[in-house]
PDB file of C-alpha atoms in Angstrom:
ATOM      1  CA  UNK A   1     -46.171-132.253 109.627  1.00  0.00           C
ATOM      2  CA  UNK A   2     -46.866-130.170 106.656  1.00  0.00           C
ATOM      3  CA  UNK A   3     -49.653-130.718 104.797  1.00  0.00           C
ATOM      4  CA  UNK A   4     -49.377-129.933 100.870  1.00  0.00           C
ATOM      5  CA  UNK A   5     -51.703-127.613  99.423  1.00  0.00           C
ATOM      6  CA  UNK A   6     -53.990-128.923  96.442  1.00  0.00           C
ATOM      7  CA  UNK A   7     -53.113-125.422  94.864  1.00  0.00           C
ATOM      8  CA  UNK A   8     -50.234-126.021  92.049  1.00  0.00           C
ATOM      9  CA  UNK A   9     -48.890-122.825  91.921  1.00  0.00           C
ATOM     10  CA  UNK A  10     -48.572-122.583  96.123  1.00  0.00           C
ATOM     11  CA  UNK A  11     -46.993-125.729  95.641  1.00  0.00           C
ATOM     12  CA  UNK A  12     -44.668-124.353  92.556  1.00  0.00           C
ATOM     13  CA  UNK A  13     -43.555-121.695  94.933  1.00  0.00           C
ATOM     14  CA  UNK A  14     -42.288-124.234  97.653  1.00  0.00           C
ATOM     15  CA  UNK A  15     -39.695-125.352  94.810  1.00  0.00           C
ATOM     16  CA  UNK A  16     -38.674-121.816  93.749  1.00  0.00           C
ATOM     17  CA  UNK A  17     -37.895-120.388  97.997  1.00  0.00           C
ATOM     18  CA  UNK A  18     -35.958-124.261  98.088  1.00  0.00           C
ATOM     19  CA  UNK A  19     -33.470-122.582  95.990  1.00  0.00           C
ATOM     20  CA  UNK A  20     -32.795-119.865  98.295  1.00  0.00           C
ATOM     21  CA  UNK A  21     -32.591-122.446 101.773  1.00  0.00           C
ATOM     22  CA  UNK A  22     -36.422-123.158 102.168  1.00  0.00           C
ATOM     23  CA  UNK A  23     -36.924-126.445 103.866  1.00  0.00           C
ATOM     24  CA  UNK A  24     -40.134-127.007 106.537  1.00  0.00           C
ATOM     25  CA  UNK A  25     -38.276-126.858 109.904  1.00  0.00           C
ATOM     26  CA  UNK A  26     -37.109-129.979 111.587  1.00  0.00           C
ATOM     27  CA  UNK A  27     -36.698-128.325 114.594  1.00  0.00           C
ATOM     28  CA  UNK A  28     -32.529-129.063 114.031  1.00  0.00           C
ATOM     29  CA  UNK A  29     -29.651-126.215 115.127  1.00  0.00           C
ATOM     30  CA  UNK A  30     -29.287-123.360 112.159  1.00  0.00           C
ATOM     31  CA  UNK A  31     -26.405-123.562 110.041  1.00  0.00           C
ATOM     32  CA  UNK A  32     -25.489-120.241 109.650  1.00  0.00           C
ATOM     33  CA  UNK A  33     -22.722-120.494 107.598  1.00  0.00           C
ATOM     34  CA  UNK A  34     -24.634-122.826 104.836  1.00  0.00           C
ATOM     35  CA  UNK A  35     -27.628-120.698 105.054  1.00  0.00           C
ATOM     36  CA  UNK A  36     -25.595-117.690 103.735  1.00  0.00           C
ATOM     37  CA  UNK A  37     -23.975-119.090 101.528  1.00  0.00           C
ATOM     38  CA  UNK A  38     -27.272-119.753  99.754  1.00  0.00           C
ATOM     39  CA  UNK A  39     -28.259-115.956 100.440  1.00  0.00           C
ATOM     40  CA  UNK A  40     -25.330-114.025  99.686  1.00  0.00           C
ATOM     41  CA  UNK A  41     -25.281-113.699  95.992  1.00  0.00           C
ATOM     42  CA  UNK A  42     -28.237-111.264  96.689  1.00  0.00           C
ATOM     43  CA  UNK A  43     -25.672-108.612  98.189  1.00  0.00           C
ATOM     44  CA  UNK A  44     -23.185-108.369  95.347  1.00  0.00           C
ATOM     45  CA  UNK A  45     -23.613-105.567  93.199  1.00  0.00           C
ATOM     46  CA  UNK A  46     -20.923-103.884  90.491  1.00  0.00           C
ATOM     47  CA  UNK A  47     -19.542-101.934  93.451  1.00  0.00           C
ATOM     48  CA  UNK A  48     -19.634-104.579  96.047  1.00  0.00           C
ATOM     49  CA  UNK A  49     -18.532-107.778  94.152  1.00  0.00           C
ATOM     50  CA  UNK A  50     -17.194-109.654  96.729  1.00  0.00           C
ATOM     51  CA  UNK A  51     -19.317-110.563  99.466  1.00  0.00           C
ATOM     52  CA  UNK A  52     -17.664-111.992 102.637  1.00  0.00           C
ATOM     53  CA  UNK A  53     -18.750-115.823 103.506  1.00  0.00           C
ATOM     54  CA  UNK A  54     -20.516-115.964 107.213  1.00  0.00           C
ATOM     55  CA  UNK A  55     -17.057-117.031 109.049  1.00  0.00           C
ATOM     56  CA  UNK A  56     -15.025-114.423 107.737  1.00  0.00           C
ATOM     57  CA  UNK A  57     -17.921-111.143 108.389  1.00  0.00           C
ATOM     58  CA  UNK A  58     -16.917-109.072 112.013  1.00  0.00           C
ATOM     59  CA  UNK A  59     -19.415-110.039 114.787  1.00  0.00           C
ATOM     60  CA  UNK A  60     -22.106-107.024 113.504  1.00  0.00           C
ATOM     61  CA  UNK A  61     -22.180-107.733 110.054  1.00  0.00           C
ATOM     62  CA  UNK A  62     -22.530-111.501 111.310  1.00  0.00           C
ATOM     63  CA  UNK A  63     -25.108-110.419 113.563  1.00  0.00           C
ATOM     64  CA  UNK A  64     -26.442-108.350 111.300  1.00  0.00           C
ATOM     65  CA  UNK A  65     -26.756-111.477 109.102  1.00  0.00           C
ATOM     66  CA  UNK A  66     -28.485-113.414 111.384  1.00  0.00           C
ATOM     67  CA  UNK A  67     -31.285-111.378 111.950  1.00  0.00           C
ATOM     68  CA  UNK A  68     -31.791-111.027 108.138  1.00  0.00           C
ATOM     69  CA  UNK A  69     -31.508-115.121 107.815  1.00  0.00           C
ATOM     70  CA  UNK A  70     -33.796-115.428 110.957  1.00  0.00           C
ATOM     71  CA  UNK A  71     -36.089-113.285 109.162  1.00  0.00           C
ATOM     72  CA  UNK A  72     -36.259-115.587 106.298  1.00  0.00           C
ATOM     73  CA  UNK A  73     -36.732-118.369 108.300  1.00  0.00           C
ATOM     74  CA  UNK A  74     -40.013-116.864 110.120  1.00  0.00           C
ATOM     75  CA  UNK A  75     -41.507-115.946 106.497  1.00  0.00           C
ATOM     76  CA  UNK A  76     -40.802-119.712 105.817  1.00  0.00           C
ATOM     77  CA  UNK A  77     -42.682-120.526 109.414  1.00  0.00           C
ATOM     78  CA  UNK A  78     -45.685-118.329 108.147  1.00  0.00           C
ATOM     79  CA  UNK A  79     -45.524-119.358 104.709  1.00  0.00           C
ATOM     80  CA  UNK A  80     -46.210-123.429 106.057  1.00  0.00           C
ATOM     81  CA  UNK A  81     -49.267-122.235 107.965  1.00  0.00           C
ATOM     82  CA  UNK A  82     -50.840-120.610 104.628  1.00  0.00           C
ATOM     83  CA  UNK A  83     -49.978-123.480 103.004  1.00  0.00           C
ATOM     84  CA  UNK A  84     -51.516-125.395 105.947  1.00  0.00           C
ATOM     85  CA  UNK A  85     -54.962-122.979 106.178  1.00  0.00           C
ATOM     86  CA  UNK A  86     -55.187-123.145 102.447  1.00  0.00           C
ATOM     87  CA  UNK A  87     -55.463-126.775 101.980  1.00  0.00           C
ATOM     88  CA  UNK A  88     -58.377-126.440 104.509  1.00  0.00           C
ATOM     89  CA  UNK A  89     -60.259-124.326 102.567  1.00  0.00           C
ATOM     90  CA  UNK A  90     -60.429-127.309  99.760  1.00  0.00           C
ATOM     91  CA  UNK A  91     -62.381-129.095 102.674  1.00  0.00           C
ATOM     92  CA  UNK A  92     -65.243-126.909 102.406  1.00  0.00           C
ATOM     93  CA  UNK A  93     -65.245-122.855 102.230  1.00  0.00           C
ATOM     94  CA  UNK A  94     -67.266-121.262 105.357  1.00  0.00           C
ATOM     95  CA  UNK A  95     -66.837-117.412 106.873  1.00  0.00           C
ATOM     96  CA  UNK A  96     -64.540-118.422 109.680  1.00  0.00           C
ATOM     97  CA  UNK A  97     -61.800-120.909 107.405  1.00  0.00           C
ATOM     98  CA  UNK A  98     -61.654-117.939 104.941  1.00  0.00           C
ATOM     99  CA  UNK A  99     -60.655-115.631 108.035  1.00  0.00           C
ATOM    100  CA  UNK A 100     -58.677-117.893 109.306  1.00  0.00           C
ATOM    101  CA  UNK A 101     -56.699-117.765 105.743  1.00  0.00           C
ATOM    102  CA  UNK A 102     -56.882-114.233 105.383  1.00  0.00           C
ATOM    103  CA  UNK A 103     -55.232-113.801 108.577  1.00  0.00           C
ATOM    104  CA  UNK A 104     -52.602-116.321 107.902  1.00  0.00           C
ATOM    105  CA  UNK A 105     -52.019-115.032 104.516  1.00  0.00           C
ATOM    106  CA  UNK A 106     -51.419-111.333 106.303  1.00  0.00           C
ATOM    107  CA  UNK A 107     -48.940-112.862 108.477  1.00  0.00           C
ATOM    108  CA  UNK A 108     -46.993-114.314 105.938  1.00  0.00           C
ATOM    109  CA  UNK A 109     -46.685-110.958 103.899  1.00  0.00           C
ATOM    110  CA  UNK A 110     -46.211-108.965 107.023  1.00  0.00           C
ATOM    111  CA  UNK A 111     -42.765-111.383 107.608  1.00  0.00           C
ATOM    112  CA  UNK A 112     -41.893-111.193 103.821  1.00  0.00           C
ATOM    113  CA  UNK A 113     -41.840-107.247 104.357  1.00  0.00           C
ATOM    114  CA  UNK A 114     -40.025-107.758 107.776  1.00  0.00           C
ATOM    115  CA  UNK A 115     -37.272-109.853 105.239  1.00  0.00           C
ATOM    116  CA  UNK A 116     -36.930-107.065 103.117  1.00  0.00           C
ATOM    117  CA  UNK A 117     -36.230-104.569 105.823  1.00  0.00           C
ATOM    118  CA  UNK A 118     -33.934-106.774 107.344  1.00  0.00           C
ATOM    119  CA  UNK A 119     -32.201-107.288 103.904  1.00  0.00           C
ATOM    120  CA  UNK A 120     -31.489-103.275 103.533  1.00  0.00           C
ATOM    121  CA  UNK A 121     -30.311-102.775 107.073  1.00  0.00           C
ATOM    122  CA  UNK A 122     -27.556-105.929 106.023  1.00  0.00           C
ATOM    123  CA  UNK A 123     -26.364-104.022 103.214  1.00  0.00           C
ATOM    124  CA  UNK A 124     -25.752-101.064 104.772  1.00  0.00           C
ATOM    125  CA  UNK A 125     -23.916-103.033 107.697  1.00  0.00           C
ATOM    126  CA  UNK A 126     -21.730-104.926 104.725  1.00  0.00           C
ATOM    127  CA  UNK A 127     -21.245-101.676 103.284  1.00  0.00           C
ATOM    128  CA  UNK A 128     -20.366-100.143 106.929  1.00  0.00           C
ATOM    129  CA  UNK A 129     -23.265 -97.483 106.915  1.00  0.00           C
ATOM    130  CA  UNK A 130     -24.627 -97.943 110.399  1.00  0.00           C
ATOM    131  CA  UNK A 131     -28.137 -96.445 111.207  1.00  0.00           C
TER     132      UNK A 131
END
């Protein structure tokens, strides 16, 4: 069970990563194919218009996809257990809760920059530059 944060703009940002396939995890079976089709539109550019949907990518750039949506999905895992710390620290602020945050907070980032990378190794599979 999630537990909101009191924090508005924590709260704000839950609305703004729904857009792009947030949701807390339900523990259900990915849907691949949906869940791309929510993250695609960040791989068109003027030279690459026309990004493939998931069922119709070869195995690698499907693959490749999968690792960059799984990605996503643990920065959304790490981004419920800030949410979750934070909303402890409106209990009462001590040394060890703000730690606890801290570290939380650093594990969230870390898997936003993990995204990111995984997100530039996809375009150059879409585009057919291996590494």
């Amino acid at each position: 069970m999630i537990i909101p944060s009191p924090d508005k703009l924590v709260e704000s940002n839950v609305s703004v990563l729904a857009k792009f396939g947030y949701k807390a995890f339900d523990g259900a079976e990915e849907d691949w194919s949906g869940m791309w089709a929510l993250l695609k539109g960040d791989f068109a550019t003027a030279e690459f218009p026309d990004v493939s949907d998931f069922a119709d990518m070869r195995p690698s750039q499907q693959e490749a996809a999968k690792i960059y949506m799984r990605r996503r999905l643990i920065a959304d895992r790490f981004f419920e257990e800030c949410r979750a710390v934070q909303a402890d620290l409106y209990k009462g602020i001590n040394t060890d809760q703000m730690e606890r945050y801290t570290l939380a907070r650093d594990a969230y980032e870390d898997s936003v920059n993990h995204f990111g990378e995984a997100r530039e190794k996809l375009a150059d599979v879409l585009k057919d530059v291996y590494w």
